[in-house]
């Protein structure tokens, strides 16, 4: 009897915490999703322009040239969607896992508005001709302090939350969220100060840029994504994580190796040879913690694969973590000269970035959003088949995109490697793949339009007033 | 609380090492790069390495950056074990001035004085490390205005917005683009480059990353390549 009472209290407490988190978390999710749709539409445009520069080429549309639309799309995707969705999930996870109600949601809303203004200035700035052409740092120079201060506000809030937590063990997801709190400012300040502020050697700046990109993936996006995966997989299964020892290895392995990666992108470049070499080794060693994480997730899931069929959160999260393992294996393979020389400077670059940002991170975030939003707004997702469509269009889209870009990049690079053949061969080698990629982009655009529509209904409280959650597959609305 | 402090300290310790080694130390060391001057006996001239870059370079590079040229073009010639990419047979068929003095992989010194080394993301168009040798200015202007007029297979976008079409007043401008066919601006009109186009082409013309290396650097390179086998051959 007392147990029942305690369980009831637990549920009430959780509901209260969810209610308190509603405004900031929904704000981050909604604005992130709007940015996602903007960025995938830009992604589609730039993918067509990649092989057909005459597409949308009216004189006044000059700003859509590949050279501007490509960095603008990436900026919108990474800063507008990915990090913002990550922040939303981090806030909710922190509130839940520290079992504390959200105080001062205003701080978070202010931070969210600043972040969005920063991203908007950045994206418009690139189109207006103030971009810097540096990967993932293409926003005009003035933007980074805005983004940094907005993120810092969120960090301060998250840490305050953590320090106010109820006593008890600190869950794995919290480590990862705290890690992302700690790493992002350090990485972001380092890259921007060393590149934009301090005078210095041009080549060292290029290396810093490569390091920044990889560190952002391994030490910001990966921790946020894994925080979500470590929470939702056991949560939905209703059983603990398989091994806390493996979780420890995974976390600290990532922490130790993450900062060393990235410069292998410039192997053979005008840098001291040890720099790309060290990064290459780090990426290969990274397989150890990744293996620990993958085994941990797999063993937790073992025997319950049917849940991947029915639960939207589970399905997105499982496919996302699978994509992550895949990303790490491919990165490790391409750190070797024999494969790396073909993938280093070709379309494959895009395949890697999108596999990490979309294949892994975004899918995991979708999973989290499908779990969190019904608890915030108090109604259920309107239709399981919409979620189903979102999932399949997204998964097929990203799988096709990554596969085509990856193989296309190798093909293109080997055409360039034939130095005595005419240039025409090299330029046209990647073309068929690029056309295929546009089709994949179209599928991703469709999937996210569906998602935006569905989320919009939820935010407007037009969801189902029902006790049964929306499930996937051939579920029967049985008695 | 103390465990939180330990956690943060451990994070700081693990991240500090790569941060120091990959960011701080390279920046500090490369900034202090020395410029060496020597006399080239063959040519009888004084040379310096790195030679640095003219002023047009910086202005042009910012146009290069904001137009996103680096999204498709690299400026990185890798050593031969990663590919042969310094020159192609059909490079510079039209308007070629001269072949590069010596073709070699790019070195850190080649980027002295640049604000950022645009080594490149992917190679959709050709490498531009030595593009200054391949074409003349008129070719570049016509190519930027309409890439397909010069290369049928090109997938480069047109940079028409860097040019203006205007009525000829008095004499035709010396810089006016010479183009036939559909692109001809018509009687009494001319297409002239804006300042941005001028500095961009000026920048492209200065891209010659093949400055002669000082003798001792060359010797080092020679040794690295031949290794022990070379030394034995010398002895023999």
XYZ file of C-alpha atoms in Angstrom:
715
model
C 0.000 0.000 0.000
C 2.751 2.413 0.924
C 4.562 1.405 -2.247
C 1.545 2.346 -4.302
C 1.312 5.643 -2.553
C 4.973 6.308 -3.197
C 4.574 5.450 -6.878
C 1.626 7.825 -7.118
C 3.628 10.577 -5.508
C 6.443 9.869 -7.933
C 4.146 10.247 -10.902
C 2.700 13.473 -9.565
C 6.138 14.839 -8.873
C 7.332 13.999 -12.381
C 4.261 15.602 -13.878
C 4.901 18.745 -11.865
C 8.510 18.862 -13.054
C 7.428 18.354 -16.656
C 4.883 21.158 -16.354
C 7.500 23.520 -14.988
C 9.796 22.761 -17.911
C 7.102 23.271 -20.528
C 7.750 26.803 -21.723
C 11.541 26.783 -22.235
C 11.726 23.250 -23.592
C 8.894 23.783 -26.072
C 10.468 27.060 -27.122
C 13.750 25.363 -27.947
C 12.066 22.447 -29.709
C 9.788 24.589 -31.827
C 12.380 27.090 -32.938
C 14.863 24.281 -33.554
C 12.352 22.499 -35.773
C 11.657 25.651 -37.748
C 15.395 26.008 -38.314
C 15.535 22.343 -39.273
C 12.978 22.864 -42.002
C 14.749 26.014 -43.209
C 18.049 24.174 -43.283
C 16.832 21.076 -45.101
C 15.176 23.229 -47.757
C 18.459 25.093 -48.153
C 20.167 21.710 -48.142
C 18.025 20.596 -51.051
C 18.731 23.815 -52.972
C 22.471 23.600 -52.457
C 22.484 19.927 -53.396
C 20.899 20.727 -56.765
C 23.202 23.666 -57.296
C 26.096 21.328 -56.677
C 25.668 19.799 -60.130
C 23.296 22.238 -61.861
C 24.358 25.810 -61.139
C 21.581 27.033 -63.426
C 18.920 25.969 -60.896
C 17.211 29.044 -59.363
C 19.709 31.257 -61.099
C 17.734 34.457 -61.648
C 20.080 37.451 -61.445
C 18.602 38.636 -58.143
C 19.029 35.170 -56.619
C 22.805 35.320 -56.878
C 23.051 34.808 -53.109
C 21.855 31.219 -53.522
C 25.107 30.261 -55.261
C 26.563 27.046 -53.885
C 29.365 28.980 -52.202
C 26.868 30.798 -50.004
C 23.955 28.380 -49.708
C 26.189 25.508 -48.638
C 27.673 27.196 -45.546
C 24.313 28.815 -44.767
C 22.552 25.456 -44.783
C 25.226 23.889 -42.587
C 25.097 26.804 -40.142
C 21.326 26.605 -39.903
C 21.458 22.843 -39.427
C 24.163 22.763 -36.769
C 23.434 25.907 -34.770
C 19.780 26.482 -35.590
C 18.557 22.920 -35.259
C 21.068 20.531 -33.720
C 22.450 22.460 -30.783
C 19.122 24.064 -30.021
C 17.296 20.734 -29.947
C 20.164 19.417 -27.827
C 19.711 22.252 -25.352
C 15.990 21.537 -25.129
C 16.594 17.868 -24.368
C 19.379 18.721 -21.920
C 17.105 21.051 -19.949
C 14.370 18.465 -19.710
C 16.766 15.641 -18.792
C 18.436 17.773 -16.162
C 15.125 18.706 -14.572
C 13.973 15.097 -14.551
C 17.165 13.505 -13.383
C 17.862 16.056 -10.683
C 14.230 15.773 -9.665
C 13.925 19.516 -9.377
C 11.331 21.826 -10.828
C 12.465 24.386 -13.363
C 13.023 27.725 -11.681
C 13.750 30.860 -13.644
C 12.448 29.716 -17.016
C 12.885 33.357 -18.026
C 16.685 32.945 -18.093
C 16.281 30.110 -20.539
C 13.826 32.018 -22.698
C 16.159 34.998 -22.874
C 19.031 32.699 -23.789
C 16.864 31.001 -26.415
C 15.915 34.297 -28.015
C 19.514 35.454 -28.111
C 20.579 32.157 -29.623
C 17.953 32.432 -32.348
C 18.853 36.030 -33.093
C 22.496 34.985 -33.359
C 21.728 32.172 -35.774
C 19.458 34.435 -37.818
C 22.144 37.102 -38.133
C 24.597 34.363 -39.027
C 22.540 32.781 -41.781
C 21.381 36.084 -43.265
C 24.949 37.359 -42.944
C 26.293 34.499 -45.031
C 23.719 35.192 -47.735
C 24.482 38.900 -47.593
C 28.150 38.240 -48.234
C 29.712 38.397 -44.774
C 30.486 34.714 -44.472
C 33.952 33.480 -43.622
C 33.983 30.237 -45.649
C 35.309 28.292 -42.675
C 33.583 24.990 -42.016
C 31.010 25.260 -39.227
C 32.338 28.731 -38.493
C 31.003 30.403 -41.600
C 28.820 32.866 -39.685
C 30.060 36.467 -39.809
C 32.673 37.217 -37.185
C 30.327 39.311 -35.059
C 28.003 36.406 -34.303
C 30.073 34.208 -32.059
C 29.892 36.359 -28.906
C 26.080 36.342 -29.164
C 25.914 32.559 -29.465
C 28.479 32.114 -26.727
C 26.658 34.309 -24.223
C 23.346 32.631 -24.977
C 24.859 29.192 -24.470
C 26.619 30.336 -21.309
C 23.295 31.389 -19.815
C 21.963 27.904 -20.473
C 25.095 26.366 -18.963
C 24.796 28.457 -15.813
C 21.177 27.422 -15.517
C 21.959 23.730 -16.031
C 24.745 23.745 -13.460
C 22.615 25.565 -10.916
C 20.010 22.911 -11.498
C 22.572 20.186 -10.966
C 23.788 21.699 -7.710
C 20.211 21.904 -6.404
C 19.540 18.233 -7.158
C 18.177 15.714 -4.756
C 20.935 13.699 -3.155
C 21.712 10.363 -4.749
C 23.691 8.809 -7.548
C 24.373 10.923 -10.584
C 22.985 9.256 -13.669
C 25.117 8.708 -16.822
C 23.040 11.130 -18.884
C 23.890 13.883 -16.432
C 27.618 13.288 -16.916
C 27.171 13.733 -20.615
C 25.058 16.876 -20.284
C 27.590 18.374 -17.884
C 30.345 17.381 -20.314
C 28.643 19.246 -23.148
C 28.171 22.245 -20.817
C 31.843 22.251 -20.140
C 33.255 21.465 -23.589
C 31.197 23.706 -25.843
C 32.332 27.032 -24.361
C 35.954 25.927 -24.267
C 35.955 24.666 -27.853
C 33.941 27.586 -29.164
C 36.010 30.268 -27.441
C 39.277 28.601 -28.448
C 38.364 28.310 -32.105
C 36.951 31.801 -32.444
C 39.647 33.564 -30.460
C 42.491 31.786 -32.209
C 40.997 32.256 -35.657
C 39.211 35.603 -35.508
C 40.895 37.537 -32.752
C 44.550 36.603 -32.383
C 46.932 37.198 -35.230
C 48.728 34.055 -36.184
C 49.855 31.631 -38.826
C 47.205 30.990 -41.467
C 47.930 27.286 -41.533
C 47.565 26.905 -37.777
C 44.161 28.582 -38.114
C 43.112 26.100 -40.766
C 44.140 23.276 -38.435
C 42.150 24.868 -35.613
C 39.118 24.963 -37.880
C 39.430 21.252 -38.650
C 39.864 20.512 -34.946
C 36.843 22.662 -34.106
C 34.567 20.768 -36.464
C 35.540 17.390 -35.123
C 35.483 18.484 -31.488
C 32.020 19.919 -31.975
C 30.883 16.513 -33.161
C 32.656 14.386 -30.571
C 32.416 16.650 -27.544
C 29.158 18.553 -28.028
C 26.786 16.688 -30.309
C 27.827 13.191 -29.263
C 27.505 13.854 -25.502
C 24.085 15.470 -25.948
C 22.917 12.632 -28.184
C 24.268 9.950 -25.864
C 22.724 11.642 -22.845
C 19.401 11.196 -24.547
C 20.107 7.606 -25.627
C 21.307 6.585 -22.157
C 18.122 7.945 -20.674
C 15.496 6.764 -23.128
C 16.666 3.247 -23.947
C 16.545 2.026 -20.310
C 13.525 4.227 -19.558
C 11.347 2.707 -22.220
C 12.544 -0.808 -21.489
C 11.996 -0.266 -17.791
C 15.303 -1.813 -16.830
C 18.695 -0.401 -15.806
C 21.626 0.147 -18.142
C 23.476 -3.126 -18.665
C 26.821 -2.107 -17.188
C 27.858 1.063 -15.433
C 31.482 -0.007 -15.877
C 31.128 0.093 -19.660
C 29.358 3.436 -19.397
C 32.330 4.801 -17.476
C 34.783 3.529 -20.070
C 32.675 5.038 -22.827
C 32.441 8.422 -21.183
C 36.053 8.862 -20.168
C 37.330 7.365 -23.404
C 35.368 9.985 -25.278
C 36.608 12.718 -22.941
C 40.237 11.705 -23.327
C 40.223 11.177 -27.090
C 37.613 13.656 -28.343
C 39.859 16.696 -28.214
C 42.619 15.046 -30.238
C 40.545 14.420 -33.341
C 39.915 16.405 -36.498
C 43.249 17.313 -38.010
C 43.487 14.029 -39.916
C 41.250 15.866 -42.390
C 44.371 17.810 -43.429
C 46.745 14.878 -43.781
C 49.357 15.592 -46.382
C 48.606 19.278 -45.934
C 51.081 22.017 -45.130
C 51.280 21.163 -41.453
C 53.790 19.434 -39.226
C 53.189 15.778 -40.021
C 52.649 14.786 -36.406
C 49.425 16.802 -36.136
C 47.300 14.839 -38.611
C 49.017 11.656 -37.442
C 48.016 12.186 -33.816
C 44.450 12.980 -34.841
C 44.289 9.901 -37.022
C 45.424 7.706 -34.146
C 42.870 9.319 -31.830
C 40.046 8.603 -34.264
C 41.109 4.975 -34.530
C 41.459 4.586 -30.753
C 38.033 6.151 -30.415
C 36.657 2.785 -31.517
C 37.332 1.451 -28.015
C 34.948 3.751 -26.105
C 32.476 3.608 -28.987
C 32.498 -0.156 -28.802
C 31.891 0.051 -25.048
C 28.926 2.348 -25.611
C 27.515 0.250 -28.430
C 27.807 -2.990 -26.457
C 26.194 -1.346 -23.472
C 23.213 -0.187 -25.511
C 22.931 -3.492 -27.279
C 23.006 -5.526 -24.085
C 20.450 -3.227 -22.470
C 18.184 -3.737 -25.437
C 18.797 -7.463 -25.734
C 15.681 -9.550 -26.033
C 13.409 -6.554 -26.355
C 13.847 -5.649 -29.970
C 10.112 -5.639 -30.485
C 10.000 -2.293 -28.702
C 12.063 -0.854 -31.537
C 9.110 -1.783 -33.724
C 6.442 -0.065 -31.704
C 7.904 2.775 -29.696
C 8.769 5.845 -31.815
C 11.323 7.067 -29.277
C 13.004 3.703 -29.143
C 13.107 3.336 -32.874
C 14.630 6.744 -33.554
C 17.110 6.389 -30.711
C 18.207 2.899 -31.704
C 18.755 3.849 -35.342
C 20.527 7.036 -34.250
C 22.992 5.192 -32.031
C 23.557 2.669 -34.793
C 24.403 5.534 -37.147
C 26.831 6.801 -34.528
C 28.697 3.511 -34.384
C 28.766 3.486 -38.154
C 30.109 7.046 -38.222
C 32.955 6.147 -35.883
C 33.938 3.068 -37.868
C 33.988 5.019 -41.134
C 35.988 7.843 -39.528
C 38.535 5.335 -38.273
C 38.842 3.675 -41.692
C 39.326 7.019 -43.385
C 42.116 7.961 -40.995
C 44.338 5.571 -42.951
C 46.199 6.959 -45.942
C 44.976 4.217 -48.234
C 41.316 5.205 -47.944
C 41.763 8.666 -46.506
C 43.441 10.064 -49.576
C 40.210 9.489 -51.480
C 37.815 10.709 -48.828
C 39.800 13.613 -47.425
C 38.844 16.363 -49.864
C 35.758 15.212 -51.705
C 31.993 14.901 -51.352
C 32.663 12.360 -48.619
C 33.230 15.285 -46.239
C 29.531 16.085 -46.526
C 28.656 12.429 -45.956
C 30.570 12.420 -42.675
C 29.144 15.652 -41.382
C 25.581 14.705 -42.210
C 25.966 11.189 -40.855
C 26.967 12.710 -37.530
C 24.568 15.660 -37.461
C 21.550 14.069 -39.095
C 22.027 10.311 -39.019
C 23.077 10.165 -35.403
C 22.228 13.368 -33.626
C 18.987 14.429 -35.273
C 17.420 10.982 -35.164
C 18.236 10.711 -31.471
C 16.718 14.134 -30.884
C 13.578 13.182 -32.807
C 13.267 10.194 -30.511
C 13.612 12.388 -27.447
C 11.110 14.926 -28.768
C 8.541 12.207 -29.428
C 8.842 11.207 -25.783
C 9.039 14.616 -24.147
C 6.479 16.741 -25.958
C 3.339 14.739 -25.018
C 4.379 15.032 -21.376
C 4.710 18.782 -21.658
C 1.512 19.602 -23.478
C -0.707 16.923 -22.017
C -1.940 15.375 -25.233
C -0.716 12.572 -27.483
C 0.806 12.691 -30.944
C -1.999 12.819 -33.462
C -1.054 9.869 -35.565
C 1.362 6.997 -35.479
C 1.513 6.884 -39.236
C 2.818 10.478 -39.404
C 5.631 9.416 -37.087
C 6.132 6.365 -39.246
C 6.435 8.533 -42.372
C 8.818 10.888 -40.605
C 10.971 7.963 -39.617
C 11.107 6.207 -42.972
C 11.610 9.314 -45.108
C 14.348 10.470 -42.756
C 16.102 7.136 -42.501
C 15.963 6.322 -46.191
C 16.965 9.882 -47.010
C 19.992 9.992 -44.771
C 21.105 6.455 -45.625
C 20.926 7.160 -49.353
C 22.575 10.533 -48.915
C 25.486 9.209 -46.896
C 25.993 6.188 -49.144
C 25.915 8.225 -52.345
C 28.145 10.993 -51.043
C 30.581 8.485 -49.629
C 30.968 6.424 -52.771
C 30.628 9.470 -55.006
C 33.427 11.166 -53.108
C 35.756 8.215 -53.550
C 34.851 8.049 -57.225
C 35.427 11.758 -57.684
C 38.752 11.649 -55.874
C 40.025 8.751 -57.897
C 39.113 10.644 -61.059
C 41.180 13.590 -59.799
C 43.999 11.219 -58.987
C 44.340 10.348 -62.681
C 46.505 13.349 -63.290
C 47.055 12.749 -66.998
C 43.357 12.579 -67.861
C 41.445 15.698 -68.875
C 39.905 17.793 -66.141
C 36.450 17.158 -67.539
C 36.556 13.554 -66.345
C 37.325 14.611 -62.824
C 34.620 17.270 -62.698
C 31.901 15.042 -64.088
C 32.814 11.931 -62.081
C 30.807 12.954 -59.028
C 27.793 14.128 -60.988
C 25.535 11.040 -61.002
C 25.993 10.653 -57.269
C 25.195 14.303 -56.696
C 21.938 13.905 -58.603
C 21.030 10.924 -56.436
C 21.805 12.976 -53.349
C 19.232 15.575 -54.394
C 16.569 12.891 -54.426
C 17.652 11.876 -50.932
C 17.406 15.507 -49.874
C 13.885 15.716 -51.237
C 12.960 12.781 -49.031
C 14.495 14.472 -45.986
C 12.617 17.696 -46.755
C 9.304 15.815 -46.969
C 9.991 13.979 -43.737
C 10.726 17.159 -41.835
C 7.769 19.051 -43.224
C 5.633 16.254 -41.808
C 7.475 16.546 -38.520
C 7.027 20.316 -38.346
C 3.318 19.951 -39.044
C 2.956 17.267 -36.410
C 4.904 19.190 -33.796
C 2.941 22.333 -34.655
C -0.308 20.511 -33.855
C 1.123 19.420 -30.522
C 2.343 22.881 -29.582
C -1.091 24.281 -30.430
C -2.603 21.591 -28.164
C -4.414 19.959 -31.023
C -3.114 16.519 -30.144
C -5.241 13.524 -29.228
C -6.850 13.641 -25.786
C -6.250 9.996 -25.268
C -4.561 7.780 -22.760
C -2.909 5.545 -25.339
C 0.305 6.895 -26.754
C 0.789 6.891 -30.519
C 2.656 3.752 -31.444
C 4.154 2.489 -34.657
C 3.672 -0.663 -36.609
C 0.601 -2.823 -36.820
C -0.731 -1.986 -33.438
C -4.379 -2.752 -33.021
C -6.493 -0.368 -31.106
C -7.706 -3.325 -29.191
C -10.320 -3.045 -26.531
C 30.086 18.775 -4.085
C 33.589 17.486 -3.887
C 32.792 14.766 -6.397
C 31.480 17.445 -8.761
C 34.733 19.354 -8.353
C 36.688 16.182 -9.075
C 34.578 15.558 -12.142
C 35.218 19.040 -13.510
C 38.924 18.788 -12.759
C 39.145 15.475 -14.569
C 37.318 16.924 -17.584
C 39.668 19.895 -17.587
C 42.718 17.666 -17.329
C 41.653 15.402 -20.191
C 40.794 18.300 -22.467
C 43.747 20.489 -21.564
C 46.313 18.124 -23.105
C 44.947 18.096 -26.678
C 44.077 21.778 -26.413
C 47.642 22.620 -25.533
C 49.261 20.320 -28.077
C 47.016 20.835 -31.090
C 46.054 24.484 -30.686
C 48.265 26.542 -28.421
C 51.682 25.131 -29.237
C 51.263 25.082 -33.048
C 49.924 28.641 -32.996
C 52.827 29.827 -30.890
C 55.451 28.018 -32.918
C 54.161 28.804 -36.386
C 53.757 32.481 -35.567
C 57.452 32.713 -34.921
C 58.366 31.384 -38.340
C 61.636 32.777 -39.638
C 62.097 34.241 -43.074
C 65.308 33.125 -44.695
C 67.085 35.042 -47.439
C 69.730 33.490 -49.659
C 71.340 33.980 -53.004
C 70.334 31.663 -55.773
C 73.512 30.886 -57.660
C 71.795 29.608 -60.796
C 69.588 32.639 -61.258
C 71.940 35.084 -59.605
C 69.097 36.653 -57.635
C 68.312 37.083 -54.001
C 65.388 35.016 -52.868
C 63.501 34.765 -49.648
C 61.303 32.076 -48.244
C 58.525 32.575 -47.328
C 58.241 35.404 -49.802
C 54.977 36.847 -48.445
C 52.106 38.191 -50.467
C 51.183 41.516 -52.094
C 48.379 43.739 -50.798
C 45.844 42.758 -53.415
C 45.981 39.370 -51.816
C 44.165 40.284 -48.623
C 41.366 42.217 -50.291
C 40.867 39.508 -52.862
C 40.956 36.768 -50.279
C 38.027 38.273 -48.421
C 35.961 38.181 -51.621
C 37.147 34.596 -52.124
C 35.908 33.801 -48.616
C 32.531 35.487 -48.746
C 31.651 33.995 -52.136
C 32.460 30.606 -50.675
C 35.021 29.642 -53.299
C 36.652 27.427 -50.698
C 33.544 25.230 -50.649
C 34.664 23.686 -53.933
C 38.283 24.641 -54.498
C 41.310 23.530 -52.538
C 44.663 25.208 -52.144
C 46.526 22.186 -51.023
C 48.866 20.083 -53.103
C 49.491 16.901 -51.219
C 52.714 14.910 -51.333
C 52.904 12.329 -54.079
C 52.097 9.440 -51.758
C 48.570 10.860 -51.526
C 48.130 11.748 -55.186
C 49.627 13.540 -58.148
C 47.770 16.777 -58.270
C 50.046 19.669 -59.007
C 49.416 20.026 -62.721
C 47.192 18.519 -65.392
C 47.738 18.376 -69.135
C 44.811 20.671 -69.898
C 45.589 23.205 -67.207
C 46.038 26.619 -68.712
C 45.522 25.747 -72.349
C 44.306 29.246 -73.035
C 46.255 32.235 -71.895
C 48.884 30.277 -70.044
C 51.772 32.474 -69.113
C 54.362 30.027 -67.996
C 54.514 26.710 -66.261
C 55.322 26.931 -62.581
C 59.032 27.142 -61.848
C 58.960 23.979 -59.851
C 55.966 21.963 -58.868
C 55.940 20.848 -55.291
C 53.550 20.173 -52.463
C 52.333 23.162 -50.462
C 54.295 24.028 -47.350
C 53.407 26.048 -44.260
C 55.553 28.965 -45.437
C 53.445 29.384 -48.574
C 50.654 30.838 -46.487
C 52.650 33.510 -44.686
C 50.701 36.727 -44.283
C 47.322 35.217 -45.098
C 44.517 35.656 -42.614
C 43.344 32.106 -43.030
C 44.661 29.262 -45.125
C 41.767 28.161 -47.330
C 43.089 24.651 -47.735
C 39.688 23.513 -48.898
C 36.803 21.255 -48.024
C 36.221 19.246 -51.161
C 37.623 19.271 -54.643
C 34.764 19.922 -57.011
C 36.739 22.325 -59.147
C 40.487 22.099 -59.689
C 43.075 22.957 -57.082
C 43.939 26.666 -57.143
C 47.391 26.627 -55.532
C 49.057 27.600 -58.788
C 46.135 29.109 -60.668
C 48.131 32.314 -61.143
C 50.142 30.509 -63.798
C 47.256 29.109 -65.746
C 45.290 32.028 -67.153
C 45.407 35.741 -67.745
C 43.115 38.296 -66.172
C 40.719 38.618 -69.107
C 40.180 34.847 -69.055
C 39.398 34.895 -65.344
C 36.892 37.713 -65.749
C 35.106 35.990 -68.614
C 35.167 32.710 -66.676
C 33.779 34.233 -63.497
C 31.044 35.966 -65.464
C 30.093 32.871 -67.382
C 31.996 29.711 -66.490
C 30.368 27.653 -69.230
C 31.642 30.011 -71.906
C 35.143 28.784 -71.097
C 34.531 25.238 -69.932
C 31.446 23.483 -71.186
C 31.472 20.893 -68.442
C 31.904 23.374 -65.625
C 29.543 23.282 -62.635
C 30.781 26.580 -61.267
C 28.070 29.168 -60.606
C 28.153 32.436 -62.462
C 29.423 35.423 -60.492
C 27.519 37.968 -62.565
C 26.761 39.991 -59.473
C 30.405 41.037 -59.359
C 30.011 42.754 -62.726
C 27.905 45.644 -64.003
C 26.382 46.197 -67.379
C 26.418 49.840 -68.380
C 26.100 52.160 -71.320
C 29.312 53.021 -73.049
C 30.054 56.687 -72.446
C 32.792 57.984 -74.662
C 35.423 55.325 -75.047
C 34.896 51.673 -74.189
C 36.475 50.677 -70.914
C 39.744 48.798 -71.154
C 38.477 46.237 -68.672
C 35.220 45.510 -70.485
C 34.630 41.799 -70.917
C 35.023 40.469 -74.418
C 32.339 37.877 -74.978
C 30.467 36.698 -77.980
C 27.174 34.934 -78.523
C 24.328 35.323 -76.051
C 26.529 37.060 -73.554
C 27.329 39.998 -75.771
C 25.856 43.021 -73.960
C 24.686 44.568 -77.238
C 25.599 47.668 -79.170
C 26.469 50.631 -76.982
C 26.722 48.552 -73.804
C 29.616 46.991 -71.971
C 30.129 44.677 -69.006
C 32.786 45.821 -66.593
C 34.118 44.247 -63.405
C 33.330 45.876 -60.070
C 36.069 46.518 -57.558
C 35.273 43.168 -55.918
C 35.781 41.272 -59.165
C 39.005 43.147 -59.780
C 40.518 42.265 -56.424
C 39.288 38.682 -56.667
C 41.036 38.216 -60.005
C 44.054 40.053 -58.655
C 44.121 37.539 -55.843
C 43.814 34.585 -58.222
C 46.675 35.957 -60.290
C 48.945 36.038 -57.239
C 48.204 32.427 -56.326
C 51.556 30.844 -57.059
C 52.463 28.547 -54.274
C 55.732 27.345 -55.678
C 58.266 29.808 -54.321
C 61.756 28.351 -54.436
C 62.767 26.787 -51.165
C 66.069 27.706 -49.568
C 68.865 25.224 -50.314
C 68.916 23.764 -46.802
C 65.213 23.032 -46.875
C 65.646 21.320 -50.222
C 68.497 19.250 -48.876
C 66.416 18.174 -45.923
C 63.673 17.135 -48.285
C 66.125 15.234 -50.468
C 67.412 13.349 -47.441
C 63.931 12.484 -46.299
C 63.088 11.103 -49.688
C 66.174 9.088 -50.421
C 67.007 8.142 -46.849
C 69.716 5.603 -46.334
C 69.727 4.421 -49.928
C 70.733 7.883 -51.086
C 73.592 8.118 -48.649
C 74.932 4.770 -49.751
C 74.746 5.835 -53.368
C 76.719 8.973 -52.543
C 79.406 6.931 -50.852
C 79.579 4.594 -53.820
